[in-house]
Coordinates of C-alpha atoms and ligand atoms in Angstrom, one line a residue:
X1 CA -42.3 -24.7 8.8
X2 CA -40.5 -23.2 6.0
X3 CA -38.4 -26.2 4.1
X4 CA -37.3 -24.5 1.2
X5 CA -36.4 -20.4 0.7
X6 CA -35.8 -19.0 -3.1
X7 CA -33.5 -15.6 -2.6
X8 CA -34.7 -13.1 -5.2
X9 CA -31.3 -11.5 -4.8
X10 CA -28.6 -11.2 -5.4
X11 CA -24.4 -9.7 -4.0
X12 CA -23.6 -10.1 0.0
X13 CA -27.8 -10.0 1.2
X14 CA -28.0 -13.1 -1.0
X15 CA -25.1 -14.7 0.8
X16 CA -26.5 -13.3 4.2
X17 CA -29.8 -15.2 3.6
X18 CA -28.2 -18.6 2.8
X19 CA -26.1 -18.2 5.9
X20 CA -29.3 -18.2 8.0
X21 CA -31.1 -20.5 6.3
X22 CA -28.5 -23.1 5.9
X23 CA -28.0 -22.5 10.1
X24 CA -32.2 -23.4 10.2
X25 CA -31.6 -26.2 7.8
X26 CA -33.6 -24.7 5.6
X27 CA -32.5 -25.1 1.9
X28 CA -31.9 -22.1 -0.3
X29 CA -32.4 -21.3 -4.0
X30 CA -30.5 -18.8 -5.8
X31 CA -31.7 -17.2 -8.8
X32 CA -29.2 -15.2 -11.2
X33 CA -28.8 -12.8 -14.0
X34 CA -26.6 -14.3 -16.4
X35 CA -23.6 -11.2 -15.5
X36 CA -23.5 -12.8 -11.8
X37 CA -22.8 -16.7 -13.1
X38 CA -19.3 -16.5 -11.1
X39 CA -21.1 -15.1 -7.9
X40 CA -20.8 -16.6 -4.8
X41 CA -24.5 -16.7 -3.7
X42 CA -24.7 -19.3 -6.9
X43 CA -22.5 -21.3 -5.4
X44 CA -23.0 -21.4 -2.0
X45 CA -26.5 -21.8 -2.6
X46 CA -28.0 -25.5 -2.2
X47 CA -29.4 -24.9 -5.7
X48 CA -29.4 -21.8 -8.2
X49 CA -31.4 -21.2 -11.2
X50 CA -30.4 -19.0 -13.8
X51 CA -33.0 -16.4 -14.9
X52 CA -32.0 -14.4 -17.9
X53 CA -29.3 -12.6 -19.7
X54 CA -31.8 -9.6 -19.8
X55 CA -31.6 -6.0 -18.1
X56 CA -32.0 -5.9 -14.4
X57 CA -36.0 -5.2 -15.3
X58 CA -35.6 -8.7 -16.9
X59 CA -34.2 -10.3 -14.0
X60 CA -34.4 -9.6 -10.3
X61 CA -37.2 -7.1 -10.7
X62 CA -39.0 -9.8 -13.3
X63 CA -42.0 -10.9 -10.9
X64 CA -43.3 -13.5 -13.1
X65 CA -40.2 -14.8 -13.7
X66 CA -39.1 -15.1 -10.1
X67 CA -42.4 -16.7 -8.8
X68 CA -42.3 -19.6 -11.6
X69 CA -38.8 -20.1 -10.7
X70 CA -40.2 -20.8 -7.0
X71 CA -43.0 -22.8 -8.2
X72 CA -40.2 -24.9 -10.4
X73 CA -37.8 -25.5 -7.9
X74 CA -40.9 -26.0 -4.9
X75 CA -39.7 -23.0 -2.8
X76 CA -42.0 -22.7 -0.4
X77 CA -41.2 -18.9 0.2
X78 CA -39.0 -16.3 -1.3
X79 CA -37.0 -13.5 0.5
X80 CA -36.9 -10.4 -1.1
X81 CA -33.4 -9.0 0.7
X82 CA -33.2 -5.5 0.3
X83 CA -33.9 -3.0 -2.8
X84 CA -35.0 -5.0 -5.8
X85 CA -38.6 -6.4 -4.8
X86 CA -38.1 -6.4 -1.0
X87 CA -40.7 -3.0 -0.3
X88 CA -43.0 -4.0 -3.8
X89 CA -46.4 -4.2 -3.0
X90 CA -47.4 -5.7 -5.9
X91 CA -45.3 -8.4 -5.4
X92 CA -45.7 -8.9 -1.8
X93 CA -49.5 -9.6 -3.1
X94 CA -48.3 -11.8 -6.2
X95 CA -46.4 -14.3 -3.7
X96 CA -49.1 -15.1 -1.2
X97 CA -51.7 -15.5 -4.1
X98 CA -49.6 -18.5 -5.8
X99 CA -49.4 -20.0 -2.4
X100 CA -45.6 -19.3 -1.5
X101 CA -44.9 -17.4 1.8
X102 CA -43.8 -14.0 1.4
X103 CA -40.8 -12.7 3.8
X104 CA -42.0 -9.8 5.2
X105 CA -45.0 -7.8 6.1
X106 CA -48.1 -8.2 4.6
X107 CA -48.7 -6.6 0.8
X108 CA -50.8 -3.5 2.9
X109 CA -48.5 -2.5 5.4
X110 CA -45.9 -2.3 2.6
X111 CA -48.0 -0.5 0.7
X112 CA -49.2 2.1 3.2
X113 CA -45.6 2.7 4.7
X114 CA -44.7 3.3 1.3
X115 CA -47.1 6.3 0.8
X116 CA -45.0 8.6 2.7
X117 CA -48.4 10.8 3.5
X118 CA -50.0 7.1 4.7
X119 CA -47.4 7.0 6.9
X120 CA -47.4 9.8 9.0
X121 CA -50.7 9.5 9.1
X122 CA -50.2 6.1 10.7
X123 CA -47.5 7.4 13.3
X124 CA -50.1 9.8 14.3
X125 CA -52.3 7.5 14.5
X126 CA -49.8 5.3 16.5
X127 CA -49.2 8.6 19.1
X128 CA -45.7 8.8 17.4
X129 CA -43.9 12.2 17.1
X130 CA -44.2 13.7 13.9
X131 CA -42.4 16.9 12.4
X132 CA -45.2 19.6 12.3
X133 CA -45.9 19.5 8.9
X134 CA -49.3 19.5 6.1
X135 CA -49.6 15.9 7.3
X136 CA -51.9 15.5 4.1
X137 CA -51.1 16.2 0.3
X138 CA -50.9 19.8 -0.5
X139 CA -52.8 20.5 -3.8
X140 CA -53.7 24.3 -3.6
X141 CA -51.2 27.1 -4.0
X142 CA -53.5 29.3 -1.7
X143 CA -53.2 26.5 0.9
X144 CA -49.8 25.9 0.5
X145 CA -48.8 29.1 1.4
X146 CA -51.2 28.8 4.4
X147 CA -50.0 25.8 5.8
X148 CA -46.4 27.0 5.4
X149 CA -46.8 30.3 7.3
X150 CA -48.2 28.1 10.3
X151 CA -45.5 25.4 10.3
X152 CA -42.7 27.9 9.6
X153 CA -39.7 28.3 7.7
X154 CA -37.4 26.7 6.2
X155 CA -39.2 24.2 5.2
X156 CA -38.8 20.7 2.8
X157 CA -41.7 19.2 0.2
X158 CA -41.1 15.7 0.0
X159 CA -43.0 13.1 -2.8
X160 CA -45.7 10.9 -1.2
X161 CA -43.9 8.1 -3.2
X162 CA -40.7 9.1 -2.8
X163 CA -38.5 8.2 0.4
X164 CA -34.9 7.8 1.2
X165 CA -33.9 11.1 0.4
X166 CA -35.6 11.1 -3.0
X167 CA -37.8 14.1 -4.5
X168 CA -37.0 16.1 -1.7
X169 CA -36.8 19.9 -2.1
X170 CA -36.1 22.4 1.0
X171 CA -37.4 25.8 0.9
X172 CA -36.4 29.0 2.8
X173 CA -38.6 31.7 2.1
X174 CA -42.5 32.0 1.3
X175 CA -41.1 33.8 -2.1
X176 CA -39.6 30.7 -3.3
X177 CA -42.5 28.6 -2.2
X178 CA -45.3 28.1 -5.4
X179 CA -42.1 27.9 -7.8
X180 CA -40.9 25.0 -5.6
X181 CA -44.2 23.1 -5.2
X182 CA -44.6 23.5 -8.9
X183 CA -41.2 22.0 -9.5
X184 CA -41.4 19.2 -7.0
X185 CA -44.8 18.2 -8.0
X186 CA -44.1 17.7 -12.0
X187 CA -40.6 15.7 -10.9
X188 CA -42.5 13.2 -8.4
X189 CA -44.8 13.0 -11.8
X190 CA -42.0 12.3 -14.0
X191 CA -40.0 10.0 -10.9
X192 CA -43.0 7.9 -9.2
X193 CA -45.7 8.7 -11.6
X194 CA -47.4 10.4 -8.6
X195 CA -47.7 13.9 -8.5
X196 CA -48.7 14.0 -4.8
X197 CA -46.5 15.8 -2.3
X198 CA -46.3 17.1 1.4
X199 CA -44.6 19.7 3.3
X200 CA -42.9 19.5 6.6
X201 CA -40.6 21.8 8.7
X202 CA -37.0 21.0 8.2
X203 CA -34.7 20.5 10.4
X204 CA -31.8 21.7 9.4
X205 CA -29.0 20.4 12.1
X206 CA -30.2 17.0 13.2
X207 CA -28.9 13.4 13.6
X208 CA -30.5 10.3 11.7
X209 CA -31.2 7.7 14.3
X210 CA -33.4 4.4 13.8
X211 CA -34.9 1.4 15.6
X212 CA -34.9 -1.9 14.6
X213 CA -38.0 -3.6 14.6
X214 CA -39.2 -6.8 15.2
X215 CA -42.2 -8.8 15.1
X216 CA -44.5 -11.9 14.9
X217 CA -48.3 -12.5 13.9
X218 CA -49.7 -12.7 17.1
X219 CA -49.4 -9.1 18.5
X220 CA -45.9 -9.5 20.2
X221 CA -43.1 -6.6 18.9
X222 CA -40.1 -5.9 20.4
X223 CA -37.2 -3.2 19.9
X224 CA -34.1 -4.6 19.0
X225 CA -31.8 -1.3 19.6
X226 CA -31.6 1.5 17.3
X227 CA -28.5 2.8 14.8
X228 CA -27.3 6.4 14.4
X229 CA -26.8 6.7 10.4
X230 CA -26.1 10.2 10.1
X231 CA -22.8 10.0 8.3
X232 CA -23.8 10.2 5.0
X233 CA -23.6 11.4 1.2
X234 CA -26.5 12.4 -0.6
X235 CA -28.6 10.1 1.0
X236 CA -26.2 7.0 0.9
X237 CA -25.1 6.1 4.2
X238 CA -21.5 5.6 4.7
X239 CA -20.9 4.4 8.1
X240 CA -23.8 3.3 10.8
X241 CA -23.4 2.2 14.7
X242 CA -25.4 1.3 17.9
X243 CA -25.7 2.7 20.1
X244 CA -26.3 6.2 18.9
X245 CA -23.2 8.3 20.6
X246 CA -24.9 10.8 23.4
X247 CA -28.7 9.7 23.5
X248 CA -30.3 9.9 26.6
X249 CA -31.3 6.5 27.8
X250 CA -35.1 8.2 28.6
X251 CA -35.1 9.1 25.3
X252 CA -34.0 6.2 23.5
X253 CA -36.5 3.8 25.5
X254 CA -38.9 6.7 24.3
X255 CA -38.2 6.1 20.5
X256 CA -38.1 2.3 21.9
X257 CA -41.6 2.6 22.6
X258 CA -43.1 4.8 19.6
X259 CA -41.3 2.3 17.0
X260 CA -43.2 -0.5 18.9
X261 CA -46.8 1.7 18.6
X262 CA -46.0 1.3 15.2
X263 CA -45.5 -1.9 14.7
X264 CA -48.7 -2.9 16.7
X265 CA -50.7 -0.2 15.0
X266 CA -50.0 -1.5 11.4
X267 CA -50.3 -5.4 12.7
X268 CA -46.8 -5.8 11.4
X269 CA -44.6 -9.0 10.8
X270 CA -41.0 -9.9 10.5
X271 CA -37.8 -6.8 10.5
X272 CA -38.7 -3.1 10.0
X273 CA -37.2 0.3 11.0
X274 CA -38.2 3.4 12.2
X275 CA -36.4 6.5 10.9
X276 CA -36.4 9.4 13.2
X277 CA -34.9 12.8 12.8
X278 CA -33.6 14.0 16.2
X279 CA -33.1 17.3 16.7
X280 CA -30.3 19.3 18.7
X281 CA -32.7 19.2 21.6
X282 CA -32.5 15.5 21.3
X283 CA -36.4 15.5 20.0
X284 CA -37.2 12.8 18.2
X285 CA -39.8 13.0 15.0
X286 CA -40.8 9.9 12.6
X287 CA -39.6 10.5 9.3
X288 CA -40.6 7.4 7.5
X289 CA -40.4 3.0 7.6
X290 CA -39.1 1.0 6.1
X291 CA -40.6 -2.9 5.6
X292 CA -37.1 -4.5 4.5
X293 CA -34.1 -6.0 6.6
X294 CA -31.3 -3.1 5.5
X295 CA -28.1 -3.2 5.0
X296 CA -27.0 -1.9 8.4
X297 CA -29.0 -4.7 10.0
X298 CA -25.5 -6.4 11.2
X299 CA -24.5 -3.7 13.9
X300 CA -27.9 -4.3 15.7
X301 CA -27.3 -8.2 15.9
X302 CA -23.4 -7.6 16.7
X303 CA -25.2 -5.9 20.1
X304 CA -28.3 -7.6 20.7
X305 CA -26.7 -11.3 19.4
X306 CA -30.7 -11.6 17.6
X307 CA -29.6 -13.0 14.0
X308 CA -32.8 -10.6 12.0
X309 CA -32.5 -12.9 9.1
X310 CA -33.5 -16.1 11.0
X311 CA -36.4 -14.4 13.2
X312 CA -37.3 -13.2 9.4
X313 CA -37.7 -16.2 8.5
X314 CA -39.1 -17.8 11.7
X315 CA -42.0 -14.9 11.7
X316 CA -43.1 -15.3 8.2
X317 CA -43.2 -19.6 9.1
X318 CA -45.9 -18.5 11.8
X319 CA -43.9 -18.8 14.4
X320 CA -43.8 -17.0 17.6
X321 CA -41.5 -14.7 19.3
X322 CA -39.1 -16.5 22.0
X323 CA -38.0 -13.6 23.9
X324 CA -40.0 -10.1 25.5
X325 CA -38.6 -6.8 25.3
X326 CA -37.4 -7.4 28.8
X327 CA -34.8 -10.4 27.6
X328 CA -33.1 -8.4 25.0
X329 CA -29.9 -7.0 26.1
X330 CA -27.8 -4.4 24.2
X331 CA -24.1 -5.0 24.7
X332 CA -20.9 -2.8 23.6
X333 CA -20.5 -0.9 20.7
X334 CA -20.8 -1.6 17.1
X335 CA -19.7 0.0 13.7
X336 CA -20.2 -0.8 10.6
X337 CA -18.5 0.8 7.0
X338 CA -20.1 0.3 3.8
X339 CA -17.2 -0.6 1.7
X340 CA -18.1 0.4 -2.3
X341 CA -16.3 -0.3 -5.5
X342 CA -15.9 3.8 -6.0
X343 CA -13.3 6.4 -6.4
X344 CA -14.4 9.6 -4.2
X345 CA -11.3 11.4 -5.3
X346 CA -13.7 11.4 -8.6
X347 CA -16.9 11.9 -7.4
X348 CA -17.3 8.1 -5.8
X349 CA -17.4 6.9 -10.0
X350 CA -18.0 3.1 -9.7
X351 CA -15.1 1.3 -10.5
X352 CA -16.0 -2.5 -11.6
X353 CA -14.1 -4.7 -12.9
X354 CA -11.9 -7.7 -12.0
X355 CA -10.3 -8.1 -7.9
X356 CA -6.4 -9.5 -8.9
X357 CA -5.5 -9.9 -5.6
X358 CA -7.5 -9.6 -1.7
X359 CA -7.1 -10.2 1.4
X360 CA -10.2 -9.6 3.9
X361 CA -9.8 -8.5 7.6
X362 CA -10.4 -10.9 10.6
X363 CA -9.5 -11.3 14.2
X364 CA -11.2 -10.1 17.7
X365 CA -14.8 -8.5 17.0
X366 CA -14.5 -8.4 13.2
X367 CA -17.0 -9.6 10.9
X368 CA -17.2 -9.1 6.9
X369 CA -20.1 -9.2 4.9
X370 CA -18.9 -9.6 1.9
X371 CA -19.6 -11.7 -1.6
X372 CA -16.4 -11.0 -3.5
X373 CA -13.6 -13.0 -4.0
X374 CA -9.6 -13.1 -5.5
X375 CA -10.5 -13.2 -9.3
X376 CA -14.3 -12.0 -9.4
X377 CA -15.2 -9.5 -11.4
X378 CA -17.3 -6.8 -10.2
X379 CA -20.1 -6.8 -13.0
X380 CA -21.3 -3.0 -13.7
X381 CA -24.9 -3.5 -13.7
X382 CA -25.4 -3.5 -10.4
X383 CA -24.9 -1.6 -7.2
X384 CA -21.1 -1.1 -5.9
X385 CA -21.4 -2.6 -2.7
X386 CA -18.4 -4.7 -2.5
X387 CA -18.1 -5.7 1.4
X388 CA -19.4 -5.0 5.0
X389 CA -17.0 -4.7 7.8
X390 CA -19.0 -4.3 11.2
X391 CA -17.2 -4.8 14.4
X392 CA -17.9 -5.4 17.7
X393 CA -15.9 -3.9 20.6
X394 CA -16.9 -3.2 24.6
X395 CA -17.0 0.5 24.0
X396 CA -17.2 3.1 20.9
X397 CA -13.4 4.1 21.5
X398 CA -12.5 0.6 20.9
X399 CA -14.9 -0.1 18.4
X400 CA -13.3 2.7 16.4
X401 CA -9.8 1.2 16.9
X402 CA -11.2 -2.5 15.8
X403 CA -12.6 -0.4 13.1
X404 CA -9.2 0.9 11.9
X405 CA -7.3 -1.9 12.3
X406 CA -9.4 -4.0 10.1
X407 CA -9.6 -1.6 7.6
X408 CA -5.7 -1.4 7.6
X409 CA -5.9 -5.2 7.3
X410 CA -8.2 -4.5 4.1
X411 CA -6.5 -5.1 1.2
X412 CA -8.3 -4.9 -2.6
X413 CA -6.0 -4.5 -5.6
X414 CA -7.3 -4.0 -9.4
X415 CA -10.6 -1.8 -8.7
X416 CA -11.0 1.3 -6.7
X417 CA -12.5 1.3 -3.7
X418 CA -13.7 3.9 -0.1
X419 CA -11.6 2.4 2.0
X420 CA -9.2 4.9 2.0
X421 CA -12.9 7.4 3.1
X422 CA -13.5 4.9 5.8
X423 CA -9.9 5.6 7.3
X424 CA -10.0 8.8 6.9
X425 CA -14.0 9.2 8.7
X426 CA -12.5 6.7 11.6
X427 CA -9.5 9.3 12.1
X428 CA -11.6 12.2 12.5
X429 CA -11.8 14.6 15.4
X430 CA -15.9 15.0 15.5
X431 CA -16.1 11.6 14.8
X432 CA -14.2 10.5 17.0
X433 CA -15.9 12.9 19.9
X434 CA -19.1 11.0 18.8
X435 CA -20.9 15.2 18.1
X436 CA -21.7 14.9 14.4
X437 CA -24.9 15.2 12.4
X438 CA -26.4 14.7 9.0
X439 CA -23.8 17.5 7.5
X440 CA -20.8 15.7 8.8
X441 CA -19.4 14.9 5.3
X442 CA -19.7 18.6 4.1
X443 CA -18.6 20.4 6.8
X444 CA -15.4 18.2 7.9
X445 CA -14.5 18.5 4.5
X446 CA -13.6 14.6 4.1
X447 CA -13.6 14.5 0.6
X448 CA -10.5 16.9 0.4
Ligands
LIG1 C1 -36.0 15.3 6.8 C2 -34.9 15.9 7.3 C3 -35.1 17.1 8.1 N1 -36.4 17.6 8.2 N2 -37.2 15.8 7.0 C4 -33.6 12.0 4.3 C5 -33.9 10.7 3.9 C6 -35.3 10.5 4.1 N3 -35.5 9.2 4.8 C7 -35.8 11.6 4.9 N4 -34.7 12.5 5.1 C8 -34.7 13.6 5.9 N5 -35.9 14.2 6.1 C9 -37.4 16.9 7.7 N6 -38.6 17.5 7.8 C10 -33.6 15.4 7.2 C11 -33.5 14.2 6.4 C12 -32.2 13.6 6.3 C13 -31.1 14.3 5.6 C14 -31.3 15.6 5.0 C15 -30.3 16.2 4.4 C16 -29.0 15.6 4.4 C17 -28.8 14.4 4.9 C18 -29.9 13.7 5.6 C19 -29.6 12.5 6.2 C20 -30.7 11.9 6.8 C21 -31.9 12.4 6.9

């Protein structure tokens, strides 16, 4: 077993991490950056160890660094959280090879789920939908335009390295194709240092909708619900729930079973997720996966009562799965709002600085994820997630009431922050109707 976890992270994931270890009895090491002394996940931590006053290069993305700190303090494994490390194969390799467990899948799968062309191939592989697409890297002009006449327009080139939304170009005509490719393929140079990209039909309206994944090292993989995520902005998800409003239970136990053909194919461990687009038809195609525990994680154990952070840890101890597909039950309805230290009146501009006065919400069905506190200062280096509000409610009409009651309870005075977004999303007609898709934030014209 697992006796002693170092968290190479840092903000409300780093807080998250100790919670479940400190429920396992498993101790926790923090590391920090000098410019998060004051943060919480120091102090709640059973020990922390500072690792620099350096650049965030120098610090939570410094692999030597981290891995001596583990061997110092006798961690016998580190969890990545999410961003930073958590999806770096090189240091999902570096861990294992100076004998400290690594929380998550195995250096390869991370590794071939991050090549975006690897992929798809795998989901194919796996009998998964895919979008019909080059399904390959397109290096030819002459091909390109083949393979584009057969797959139709309009179409989107994504990077091989890319993923979440980045290097992505969509394309409407065959006229505007070579210029495109050309374009795409010297910015996934300059971006990833890879040049290789793909092409797939876009699709144009459709909802983001993914399943939870999880898994041990003997073969067993269940589906732990999946999470509609299609309000967002450029890529950065505002507000996700389970279920997904209005999909058919035939084909949700469909994407149920695809996400768990994945996992098996690609001999995964631990938490993943499955993107799919789904289409106005309600057709579901694999976009990509990822090999981290997100941030939306919290609405899936709010309805399946599975805490993904312990059977993280659990997995990557050797340990089996306790439960089948069969035992997991998906109750009610949960929501959860990404609550960020931005303005959107000015083009969400990250607003750090010091919190003079907060109170957080509580009551019935609320929980906050959150690692600030009255007199922190938010530091600027770093992303402006401030807090997690998820709640938990029978159905998605009082989910959405929970929702805007806790938000009214919010209260944050000396930086800016979305909460005022979040009000305004939960009072929405569409939303409210559950009918939106990935162009929700443009078209109901939330930002005024
Ligand atoms: C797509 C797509 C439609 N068609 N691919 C965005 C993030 C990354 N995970 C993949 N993404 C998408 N890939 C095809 N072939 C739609 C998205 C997408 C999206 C696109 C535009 C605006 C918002 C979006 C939100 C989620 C997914």
């Amino acid at each position: 077993m697992i006796k002693r976890v170092l968290i190479a992270n840092r903000g409300e994931i780093a807080l998250r991490i100790i919670r479940s270890c400190k429920e396992l009895g498993v101790e926790s090491v923090a590391i920090y950056a000098e410019a998060d002394k004051d943060s919480l996940h120091v102090k709640l931590a059973d020990k922390a160890m500072c690792i620099g006053k350096g650049s965030i290069a120098e610090t939570y993305l410094n692999k030597k660094e981290i891995i001596t700190a583990a061997k110092v303090a006798k961690a016998d494994a580190i969890h990545p959280g999410y961003g930073f490390l958590s999806e770096n194969c090189e240091f999902a390799e570096m861990v294992p090879a100076n004998g400290i467990i690594f929380i998550g899948p195995t250096s390869d799968t991370i590794s071939r789920m991050g090549d975006k062309i690897a992929a798809v191939k795998t989901a194919l592989n796996a009998n998964v939908p895919v979008i019909p697409g080059s399904h390959g890297p397109v290096d030819s002009d002459e091909l390109v335009v083949e393979i584009a006449r057969q797959i139709g327009f309009p179409l989107i080139i994504k990077a091989a390295a890319g993923g979440g939304g980045k290097g992505m170009r969509i394309v409407r005509e065959v006229a505007q194709l070579t210029d495109n490719l050309h374009t795409a393929r010297s910015e996934a140079r300059n971006f990833f240092g890879n040049d290789s990209v793909y092409i797939e039909r876009y699709i144009e309206v459709g909802r983001h909708v993914e399943v939870q994944v999880l898994a041990d090292s003997y073969e067993n993989a269940v589906a732990l619900g999946e999470r509609d995520c299609s309000i967002q902005r450029r890529h950065q998800k505002l507000v996700e729930e389970s279920p997904a409003p209005f999909l058919p239970p035939e084909v949700r136990r469909e994407m149920f079973d695809a996400s768990v053909r994945l996992a098996k194919e690609t001999g995964y461990t631990g938490v993943g997720t499955v993107e799919f687009i789904l289409d106005e038809q309600n057709r579901f195609y694999f976009i990509e996966m990822n090999t981290r525990i997100q941030v939306e994680h919290p609405v899936t154990e709010l309805c399946t009562d599975v805490d993904l952070v312990k059977y993280q840890i659990l997995t990557a101890a050797g340990e089996k799965l306790p439960f089948t597909q069969q035992q997991i039950f998906h109750e009610g309805h949960s929501i959860e709002c990404r609550i960020n230290a931005e303005n959107p009146e000015m083009g969400f501009i990250p607003s750090p600085g010091k919190i003079t006065h907060l109170v957080l919400p509580g009551g019935p069905g609320v929980r906050v994820d959150s690692h600030i506190y009255a007199g922190y200062t938010i530091p600027h280096q770093y992303d402006s997630l401030i807090a997690k509000i998820i709640v938990h409610a029978e159905d998605r009409p009082s989910a959405i009431a929970r929702m805007k009651r806790a938000l009214g309870e919010f209260h944050v005075e000396g930086i800016d922050t979305t909460i005022p977004l979040h009000l305004k999303i939960m009072s929405n007609e569409v939303f409210q109707k559950g009918k939106f898709n990935t162009c929700f934030i443009e078209n109901e014209k939330i930002l005024g």
